[in-house]
Amino acid sequence: MAYDTAITPVRYSPDLEQLEADEAETLAGLTDSLRKISETTYADSGHAMRGVHAKCHGLLAGEMTVVDKLPESLRQGLFARPGRYQVILRLSTIPGDILPDKVSTPRGLALKVIGVEGARLPGSETATTQDFVLVNGPAFSAPNAKKFLGSLKMLAKTTDKMEGVKVVTSAITQGVEKVVEALGGKSSTLMTLGGHPETHILGETFYSQVPLRFGDYVAKISLAPVSPALTALTGAKLDLSERPDGLRETVSLYFAANTGEWELRTQLCTDLETMPIEDASVVWPEDRSPYVTVARITVRPQPAWDETRQKFLDDSLSFSPWHGIAAHQPLGSVMRARKLSYEMSATLRANLNGSPIIEPTSLDDFDR
């Protein structure tokens, strides 16, 4: 959508964030729950995986081009000037255990931009990457880290439970979700439990869901498919009943012969009442501030799933919104919680698997 020059974005200030009184206790609980998930899956398989988004459906290399002649409020941070960057994309689904795809849960897309200059966020001082961690829904499933802890504890309890039960539960929750949607609603809880529609992952639009600093301002980020071959897949139904890795297969089939193009878009915060920083469950109204394109990403035909490359990279890469420059500092309690918990998860995987975490400096690292 074209930029509206009448928009007056909220200026970033550290006092936009409000820490909760018991936030340290909440963060410790989140980190502990993620550790339990990873330790459970490691005990079962002998291989440490991510506490969430464990199952990868595609690893892709591409190029991102920053849009030229952006208005001043969008010429911020990574997007301050036109340029081209190498990128890595990882497609995934939420659970921390590896399930057949008919247990259909929300999808994720993690984007790593390589060769980004600027003052760094704490913990990523030696890197030159900028990560955006995205999910296919415009708002987070919980308003804050404390509420999210309850959901994560539920996921931790269901990790390593009988696969057959999860399949049946997914079928039931998908049915209930259809009823909810028919009544004009959508339940993030049902979708997390396996009620996500069985659709093509490449047709999805992905969102940061929670805000981040956007240079002088504050914003949310989205990544939307724009090439006709991708937009044709939006809402396209998939039969995953007999295809445990059906999403991975469809991604591989697509990129065997097709190019994919996306737009990276930003939604500036213009009103703290309707676009809160600390309540991640609120969908920021697009009629007040639409998502506007700041960059375009192109992924050309390639193997989307290669066992050797996957083994090296899915173990060696980590994605976190705290991998990046200070101009894109994550904001709000959910984002603050991610810093410690993601660091713990990456360190645990590296130690258990004997595979050090790397931050790539070029796509040459990706092609090992």
PDB file of N, CA, C and O in Angstrom, residues 4 36 87 104-106 111 122 170 173-174 177 190 238 240 248 255 257 277-278 289 300 308 318 344 350 353 360:
ATOM      1  N   ASP A   4       1.016   6.986   3.395  1.00  0.00           N
ATOM      2  CA  ASP A   4       0.141   8.126   3.656  1.00  0.00           C
ATOM      3  C   ASP A   4       0.957   9.202   4.362  1.00  0.00           C
ATOM      4  O   ASP A   4       1.373   9.042   5.511  1.00  0.00           O
ATOM      5  N   LYS A  36      12.963 -27.591  29.356  1.00  0.00           N
ATOM      6  CA  LYS A  36      12.326 -28.886  29.560  1.00  0.00           C
ATOM      7  C   LYS A  36      11.885 -29.498  28.231  1.00  0.00           C
ATOM      8  O   LYS A  36      12.025 -30.710  28.021  1.00  0.00           O
ATOM      9  N   VAL A  87      20.086 -13.081   2.068  1.00  0.00           N
ATOM     10  CA  VAL A  87      19.187 -13.465   3.157  1.00  0.00           C
ATOM     11  C   VAL A  87      19.041 -14.979   3.215  1.00  0.00           C
ATOM     12  O   VAL A  87      19.227 -15.685   2.221  1.00  0.00           O
ATOM     13  N   SER A 104      -1.727 -29.911  12.561  1.00  0.00           N
ATOM     14  CA  SER A 104      -1.510 -28.642  11.872  1.00  0.00           C
ATOM     15  C   SER A 104      -1.534 -27.475  12.850  1.00  0.00           C
ATOM     16  O   SER A 104      -2.561 -27.170  13.448  1.00  0.00           O
ATOM     17  N   THR A 105      -0.380 -26.829  13.021  1.00  0.00           N
ATOM     18  CA  THR A 105      -0.224 -25.723  13.955  1.00  0.00           C
ATOM     19  C   THR A 105       0.247 -24.474  13.207  1.00  0.00           C
ATOM     20  O   THR A 105       0.624 -24.556  12.038  1.00  0.00           O
ATOM     21  N   PRO A 106       0.233 -23.301  13.867  1.00  0.00           N
ATOM     22  CA  PRO A 106       0.695 -22.080  13.207  1.00  0.00           C
ATOM     23  C   PRO A 106       2.095 -22.223  12.623  1.00  0.00           C
ATOM     24  O   PRO A 106       2.925 -22.978  13.129  1.00  0.00           O
ATOM     25  N   LEU A 111      13.734 -14.873   9.223  1.00  0.00           N
ATOM     26  CA  LEU A 111      14.507 -14.217   8.168  1.00  0.00           C
ATOM     27  C   LEU A 111      15.814 -13.691   8.747  1.00  0.00           C
ATOM     28  O   LEU A 111      15.802 -12.982   9.757  1.00  0.00           O
ATOM     29  N   PRO A 122      22.788  -5.841  22.469  1.00  0.00           N
ATOM     30  CA  PRO A 122      23.573  -6.649  23.408  1.00  0.00           C
ATOM     31  C   PRO A 122      23.462  -8.143  23.095  1.00  0.00           C
ATOM     32  O   PRO A 122      22.371  -8.660  22.849  1.00  0.00           O
ATOM     33  N   SER A 170      -5.847 -32.659  16.879  1.00  0.00           N
ATOM     34  CA  SER A 170      -5.738 -31.720  15.775  1.00  0.00           C
ATOM     35  C   SER A 170      -6.985 -31.759  14.895  1.00  0.00           C
ATOM     36  O   SER A 170      -7.512 -30.730  14.497  1.00  0.00           O
ATOM     37  N   THR A 173      -9.833 -30.023  16.834  1.00  0.00           N
ATOM     38  CA  THR A 173      -9.676 -28.584  16.961  1.00  0.00           C
ATOM     39  C   THR A 173      -9.799 -27.880  15.612  1.00  0.00           C
ATOM     40  O   THR A 173     -10.281 -26.751  15.540  1.00  0.00           O
ATOM     41  N   GLN A 174      -9.392 -28.543  14.524  1.00  0.00           N
ATOM     42  CA  GLN A 174      -9.602 -27.945  13.204  1.00  0.00           C
ATOM     43  C   GLN A 174     -11.089 -27.797  12.922  1.00  0.00           C
ATOM     44  O   GLN A 174     -11.539 -26.794  12.362  1.00  0.00           O
ATOM     45  N   GLU A 177     -12.367 -24.966  15.079  1.00  0.00           N
ATOM     46  CA  GLU A 177     -11.872 -23.698  14.551  1.00  0.00           C
ATOM     47  C   GLU A 177     -12.700 -23.249  13.358  1.00  0.00           C
ATOM     48  O   GLU A 177     -12.981 -22.060  13.194  1.00  0.00           O
ATOM     49  N   LEU A 190      -6.935 -22.585  19.980  1.00  0.00           N
ATOM     50  CA  LEU A 190      -7.274 -23.759  19.172  1.00  0.00           C
ATOM     51  C   LEU A 190      -6.235 -23.995  18.087  1.00  0.00           C
ATOM     52  O   LEU A 190      -5.837 -25.134  17.824  1.00  0.00           O
ATOM     53  N   LEU A 238      -4.342 -28.347   1.385  1.00  0.00           N
ATOM     54  CA  LEU A 238      -3.440 -29.484   1.255  1.00  0.00           C
ATOM     55  C   LEU A 238      -4.030 -30.669   2.004  1.00  0.00           C
ATOM     56  O   LEU A 238      -4.607 -30.499   3.077  1.00  0.00           O
ATOM     57  N   LEU A 240      -2.890 -33.494   4.077  1.00  0.00           N
ATOM     58  CA  LEU A 240      -1.691 -33.932   4.784  1.00  0.00           C
ATOM     59  C   LEU A 240      -1.919 -35.215   5.575  1.00  0.00           C
ATOM     60  O   LEU A 240      -1.056 -35.618   6.357  1.00  0.00           O
ATOM     61  N   ARG A 248       7.037 -29.826   3.894  1.00  0.00           N
ATOM     62  CA  ARG A 248       8.397 -29.822   3.351  1.00  0.00           C
ATOM     63  C   ARG A 248       8.392 -30.263   1.888  1.00  0.00           C
ATOM     64  O   ARG A 248       9.108 -29.690   1.050  1.00  0.00           O
ATOM     65  N   PHE A 255      10.074 -24.890  -5.157  1.00  0.00           N
ATOM     66  CA  PHE A 255      11.344 -24.244  -5.472  1.00  0.00           C
ATOM     67  C   PHE A 255      12.236 -25.081  -6.369  1.00  0.00           C
ATOM     68  O   PHE A 255      13.309 -24.615  -6.777  1.00  0.00           O
ATOM     69  N   ALA A 257      11.445 -25.548  -9.337  1.00  0.00           N
ATOM     70  CA  ALA A 257      11.305 -24.939 -10.659  1.00  0.00           C
ATOM     71  C   ALA A 257      10.837 -23.495 -10.633  1.00  0.00           C
ATOM     72  O   ALA A 257      10.826 -22.842 -11.670  1.00  0.00           O
ATOM     73  N   ILE A 277       2.378  -1.032  23.110  1.00  0.00           N
ATOM     74  CA  ILE A 277       3.697  -1.661  23.069  1.00  0.00           C
ATOM     75  C   ILE A 277       3.716  -2.937  23.905  1.00  0.00           C
ATOM     76  O   ILE A 277       4.277  -3.954  23.499  1.00  0.00           O
ATOM     77  N   GLU A 278       3.096  -2.916  25.073  1.00  0.00           N
ATOM     78  CA  GLU A 278       3.199  -4.030  26.011  1.00  0.00           C
ATOM     79  C   GLU A 278       2.105  -5.088  25.861  1.00  0.00           C
ATOM     80  O   GLU A 278       2.202  -6.147  26.455  1.00  0.00           O
ATOM     81  N   SER A 289      -2.870   2.879  10.251  1.00  0.00           N
ATOM     82  CA  SER A 289      -1.497   2.842   9.759  1.00  0.00           C
ATOM     83  C   SER A 289      -1.305   1.559   8.976  1.00  0.00           C
ATOM     84  O   SER A 289      -1.162   0.483   9.562  1.00  0.00           O
ATOM     85  N   ARG A 300      15.274 -17.689  -5.742  1.00  0.00           N
ATOM     86  CA  ARG A 300      15.261 -18.374  -7.039  1.00  0.00           C
ATOM     87  C   ARG A 300      15.225 -19.885  -6.843  1.00  0.00           C
ATOM     88  O   ARG A 300      15.429 -20.386  -5.723  1.00  0.00           O
ATOM     89  N   THR A 308      22.207 -32.879   3.847  1.00  0.00           N
ATOM     90  CA  THR A 308      23.519 -32.454   4.330  1.00  0.00           C
ATOM     91  C   THR A 308      23.489 -31.004   4.776  1.00  0.00           C
ATOM     92  O   THR A 308      23.951 -30.652   5.873  1.00  0.00           O
ATOM     93  N   SER A 318      20.908 -20.024  14.542  1.00  0.00           N
ATOM     94  CA  SER A 318      19.845 -19.664  15.467  1.00  0.00           C
ATOM     95  C   SER A 318      19.245 -18.343  15.003  1.00  0.00           C
ATOM     96  O   SER A 318      19.940 -17.513  14.395  1.00  0.00           O
ATOM     97  N   MET A 344      19.353 -19.272  25.732  1.00  0.00           N
ATOM     98  CA  MET A 344      19.473 -20.558  26.429  1.00  0.00           C
ATOM     99  C   MET A 344      19.266 -21.707  25.452  1.00  0.00           C
ATOM    100  O   MET A 344      20.032 -22.684  25.445  1.00  0.00           O
ATOM    101  N   ALA A 350      23.704 -26.243  21.015  1.00  0.00           N
ATOM    102  CA  ALA A 350      25.120 -26.298  20.630  1.00  0.00           C
ATOM    103  C   ALA A 350      25.895 -27.264  21.519  1.00  0.00           C
ATOM    104  O   ALA A 350      26.689 -28.072  21.025  1.00  0.00           O
ATOM    105  N   ASN A 353      24.594 -31.052  20.963  1.00  0.00           N
ATOM    106  CA  ASN A 353      24.864 -31.593  19.629  1.00  0.00           C
ATOM    107  C   ASN A 353      26.333 -31.483  19.229  1.00  0.00           C
ATOM    108  O   ASN A 353      26.738 -32.050  18.203  1.00  0.00           O
ATOM    109  N   PRO A 360      26.300 -16.290   9.987  1.00  0.00           N
ATOM    110  CA  PRO A 360      26.959 -16.269   8.678  1.00  0.00           C
ATOM    111  C   PRO A 360      27.361 -14.862   8.253  1.00  0.00           C
ATOM    112  O   PRO A 360      26.721 -13.875   8.607  1.00  0.00           O
TER     113      PRO A 360
END
